[in-house]
XYZ file of C-alpha atoms in Angstrom:
254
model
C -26.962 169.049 -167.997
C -30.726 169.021 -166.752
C -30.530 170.001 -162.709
C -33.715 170.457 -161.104
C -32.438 169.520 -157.863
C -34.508 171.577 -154.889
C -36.705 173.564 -158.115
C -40.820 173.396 -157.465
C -42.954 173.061 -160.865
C -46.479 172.782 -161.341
C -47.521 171.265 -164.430
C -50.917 171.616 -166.289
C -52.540 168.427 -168.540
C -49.829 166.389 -166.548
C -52.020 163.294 -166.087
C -50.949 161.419 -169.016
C -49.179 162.250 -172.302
C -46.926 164.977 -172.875
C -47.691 166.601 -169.351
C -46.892 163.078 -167.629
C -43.378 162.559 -169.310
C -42.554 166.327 -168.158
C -43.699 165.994 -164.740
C -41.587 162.344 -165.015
C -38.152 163.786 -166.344
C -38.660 166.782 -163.459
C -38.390 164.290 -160.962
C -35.789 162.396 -162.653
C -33.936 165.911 -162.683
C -33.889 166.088 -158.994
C -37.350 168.246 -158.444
C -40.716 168.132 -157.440
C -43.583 168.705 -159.032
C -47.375 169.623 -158.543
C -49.607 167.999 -161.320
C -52.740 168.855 -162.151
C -55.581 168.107 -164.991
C -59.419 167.375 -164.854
C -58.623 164.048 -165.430
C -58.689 163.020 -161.192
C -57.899 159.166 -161.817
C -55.443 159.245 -164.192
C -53.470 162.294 -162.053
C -53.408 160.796 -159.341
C -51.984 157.643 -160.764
C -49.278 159.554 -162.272
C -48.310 161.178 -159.305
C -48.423 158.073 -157.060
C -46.284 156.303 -159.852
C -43.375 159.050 -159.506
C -43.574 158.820 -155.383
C -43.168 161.056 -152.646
C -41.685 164.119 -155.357
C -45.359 164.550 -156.990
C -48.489 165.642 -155.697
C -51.813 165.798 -157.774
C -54.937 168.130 -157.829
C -57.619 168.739 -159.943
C -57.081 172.090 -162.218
C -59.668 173.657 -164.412
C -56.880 175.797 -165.982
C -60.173 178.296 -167.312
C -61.063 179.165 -164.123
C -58.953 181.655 -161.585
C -60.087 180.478 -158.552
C -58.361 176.876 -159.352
C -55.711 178.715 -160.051
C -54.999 180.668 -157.020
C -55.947 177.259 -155.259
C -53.383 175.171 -157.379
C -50.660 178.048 -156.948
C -51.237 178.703 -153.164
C -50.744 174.766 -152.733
C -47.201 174.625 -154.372
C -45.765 177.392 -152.255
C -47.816 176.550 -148.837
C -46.686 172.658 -149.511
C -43.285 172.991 -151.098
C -42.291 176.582 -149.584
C -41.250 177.897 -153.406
C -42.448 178.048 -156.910
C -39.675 177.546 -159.614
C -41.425 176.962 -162.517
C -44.930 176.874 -164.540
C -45.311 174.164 -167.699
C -48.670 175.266 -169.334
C -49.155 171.755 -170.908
C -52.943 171.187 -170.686
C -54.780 171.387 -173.710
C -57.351 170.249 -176.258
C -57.183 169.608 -179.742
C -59.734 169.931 -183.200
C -59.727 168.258 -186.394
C -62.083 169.548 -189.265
C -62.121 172.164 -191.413
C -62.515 175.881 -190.368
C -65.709 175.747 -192.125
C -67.321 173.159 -189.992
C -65.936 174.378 -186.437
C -68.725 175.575 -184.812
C -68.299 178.689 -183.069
C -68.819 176.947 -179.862
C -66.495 174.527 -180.980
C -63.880 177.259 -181.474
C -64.439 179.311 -178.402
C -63.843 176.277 -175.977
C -60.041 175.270 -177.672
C -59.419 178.765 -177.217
C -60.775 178.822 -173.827
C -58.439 176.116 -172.827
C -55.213 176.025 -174.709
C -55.027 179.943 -174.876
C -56.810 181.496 -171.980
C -55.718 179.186 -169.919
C -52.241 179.928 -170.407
C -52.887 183.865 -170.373
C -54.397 183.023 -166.518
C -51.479 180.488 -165.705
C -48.585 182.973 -166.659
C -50.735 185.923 -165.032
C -50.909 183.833 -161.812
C -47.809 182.199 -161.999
C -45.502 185.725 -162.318
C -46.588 187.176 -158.607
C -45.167 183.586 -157.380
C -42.298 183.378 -159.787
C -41.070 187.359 -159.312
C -41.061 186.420 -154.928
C -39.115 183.772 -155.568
C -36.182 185.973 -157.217
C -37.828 184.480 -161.044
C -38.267 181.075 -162.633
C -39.164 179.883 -165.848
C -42.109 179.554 -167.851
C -42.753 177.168 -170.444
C -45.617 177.327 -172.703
C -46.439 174.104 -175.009
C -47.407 175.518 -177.935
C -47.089 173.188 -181.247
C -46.383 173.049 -184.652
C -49.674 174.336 -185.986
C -48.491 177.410 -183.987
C -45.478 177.580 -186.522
C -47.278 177.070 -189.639
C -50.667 176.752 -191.200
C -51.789 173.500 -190.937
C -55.166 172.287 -192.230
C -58.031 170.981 -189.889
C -56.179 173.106 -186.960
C -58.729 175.991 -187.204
C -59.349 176.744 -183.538
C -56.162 174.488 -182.304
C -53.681 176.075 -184.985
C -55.024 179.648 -183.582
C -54.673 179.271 -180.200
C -51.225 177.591 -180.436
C -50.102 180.878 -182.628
C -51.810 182.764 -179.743
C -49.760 180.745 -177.385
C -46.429 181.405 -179.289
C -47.243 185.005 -179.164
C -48.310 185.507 -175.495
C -44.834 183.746 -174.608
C -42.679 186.822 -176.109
C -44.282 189.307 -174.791
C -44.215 187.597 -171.325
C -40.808 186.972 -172.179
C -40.616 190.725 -172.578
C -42.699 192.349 -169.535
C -41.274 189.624 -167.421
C -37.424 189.779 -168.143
C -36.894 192.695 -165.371
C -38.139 190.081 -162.504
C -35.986 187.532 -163.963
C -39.104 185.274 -164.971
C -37.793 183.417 -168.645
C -40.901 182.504 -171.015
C -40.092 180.133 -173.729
C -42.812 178.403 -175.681
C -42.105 174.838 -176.858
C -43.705 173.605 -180.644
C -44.347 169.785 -180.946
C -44.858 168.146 -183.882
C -46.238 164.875 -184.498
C -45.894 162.681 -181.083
C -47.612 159.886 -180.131
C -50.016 160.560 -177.036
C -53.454 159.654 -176.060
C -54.449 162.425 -178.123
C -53.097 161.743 -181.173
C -53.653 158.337 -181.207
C -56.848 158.206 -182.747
C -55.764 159.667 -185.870
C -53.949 156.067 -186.289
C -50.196 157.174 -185.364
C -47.606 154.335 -184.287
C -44.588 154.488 -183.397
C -41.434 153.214 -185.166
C -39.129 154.310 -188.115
C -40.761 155.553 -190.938
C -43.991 156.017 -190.003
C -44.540 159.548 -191.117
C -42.632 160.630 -193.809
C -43.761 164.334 -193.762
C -40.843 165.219 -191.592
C -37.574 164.863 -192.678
C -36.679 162.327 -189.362
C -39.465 160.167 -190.784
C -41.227 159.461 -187.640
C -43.692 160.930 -185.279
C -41.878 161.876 -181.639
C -42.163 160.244 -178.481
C -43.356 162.050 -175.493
C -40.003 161.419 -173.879
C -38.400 163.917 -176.521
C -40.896 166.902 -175.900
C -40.082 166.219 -171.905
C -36.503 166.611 -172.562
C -36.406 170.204 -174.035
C -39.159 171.482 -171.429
C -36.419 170.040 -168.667
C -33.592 172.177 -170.462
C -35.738 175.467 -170.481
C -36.963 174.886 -167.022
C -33.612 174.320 -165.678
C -30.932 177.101 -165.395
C -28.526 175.444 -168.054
C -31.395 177.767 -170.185
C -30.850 180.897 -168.185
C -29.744 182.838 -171.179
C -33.201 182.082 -173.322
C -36.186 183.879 -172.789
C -38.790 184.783 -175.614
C -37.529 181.510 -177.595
C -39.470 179.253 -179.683
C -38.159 175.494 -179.532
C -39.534 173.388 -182.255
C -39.692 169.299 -181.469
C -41.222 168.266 -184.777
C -38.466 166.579 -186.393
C -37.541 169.043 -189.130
C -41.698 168.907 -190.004
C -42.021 172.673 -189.841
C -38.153 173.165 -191.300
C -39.569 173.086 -194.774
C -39.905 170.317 -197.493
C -39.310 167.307 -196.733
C -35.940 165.299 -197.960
C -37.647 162.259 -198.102
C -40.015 164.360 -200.976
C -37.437 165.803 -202.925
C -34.743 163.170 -202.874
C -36.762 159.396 -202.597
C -34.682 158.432 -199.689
């Protein structure tokens, strides 16, 4: 069902975690795809691990000069640009009352800005090419109100809401913006809030488990690819029935 065979995607945050298993199911899809994330090391090592189909370079995604560099490399390397995944991000975990402004401005610098200059970029690209697809990782906390999210939860809602109305200004060019909301899933950076993998190891969502980067990779793949062609504006939610309401596990002891 996922084809990506001969499609060009540049990835963002793709050194490791959820970027990583993306840029991996991509190239098992039949595509090739540009990485790219401060972290040099690790990116490169990604991209060496999934061969010839993945290159790497290093991506402020706050500034618009790396963009235009990171962009101009896809289409002067790969002759094409098929699709964005605006993956890179940082997260918080305190109380609203004890972010520091600076705190605040730099999560929304990142995981919101940076998305408003990757789809801005991206669409000139993207509407040459005859369109392509967006997708925006958003999360959870941009579904709900989750405590000690204060500048994370608001950028992710800021990142659910830029995706509609790209999905709207960029229909006529045939570029599709979906956003993507992850719940729980065990990456480098969740891990140190003491996460593991397994059955039953998080019992506020119904499935009773945190999610496995693998998972999140798998619906990006479907959006990017044109078995999606038909959704644009959508908001996918990979949480395991954590933002579907109460749990069942709360209101039934199983």
């Amino acid at each position: 069902m996922v084809d990506l065979s001969g499609k060009v995607v540049v990835i963002t945050g793709g050194a490791r975690g959820l970027g990583a298993a993306a840029a991996q199911a991509v190239v098992d899809g039949g595509g090739t795809v540009l990485i790219t994330d401060v972290l040099e090391e690790e990116g490169a090592a990604t991209a060496a691990k999934l061969g010839d189909a993945a290159h790497f370079l290093r991506h402020d995604v706050t500034s618009e000069a790396d963009w235009e560099t990171v962009l101009a490399y896809a289409v002067d390397t790969f002759g094409r640009l098929d699709g964005l995944v605006n993956n890179a991000g940082i997260a918080t975990g305190q109380f609203l009352e004890h972010e520091s402004v600076e705190h605040f401005r730099r999560v929304v610098e990142i995981n919101l800005v940076g998305v408003f200059i990757g789809i801005k970029a991206a669409a000139a690209h993207l509407r040459a090419g005859g369109g392509g697809s967006i997708v925006n990782i958003s999360s959870a906390a941009g579904l709900t109100g989750l405590p000690l999210t204060a500048g994370y939860g608001a950028s992710k809602w800021g990142v659910r809401g830029l995706s509609k109305i790209g999905a709207v200004e960029l229909a006529e060019a045939r570029i599709r913006v979906n956003s993507v909301h992850p719940g729980m899933t065990l990456t480098p950076m969740t891990a140190p809030v003491g996460i593991q993998a397994g059955e039953g190891n998080f019992p506020g969502a119904p499935l009773g488990r945190v999610g496995a980067p693998e998972e999140i990779a798998a619906a990006v793949a479907f959006l990017l690819c044109d078995a999606s062609s038909y959704m644009t504006g959508a908001e996918l939610a990979v949480d395991g029935g954590w933002t579907a309401g109460p749990t069942v596990r709360a209101l039934t002891g199983r």
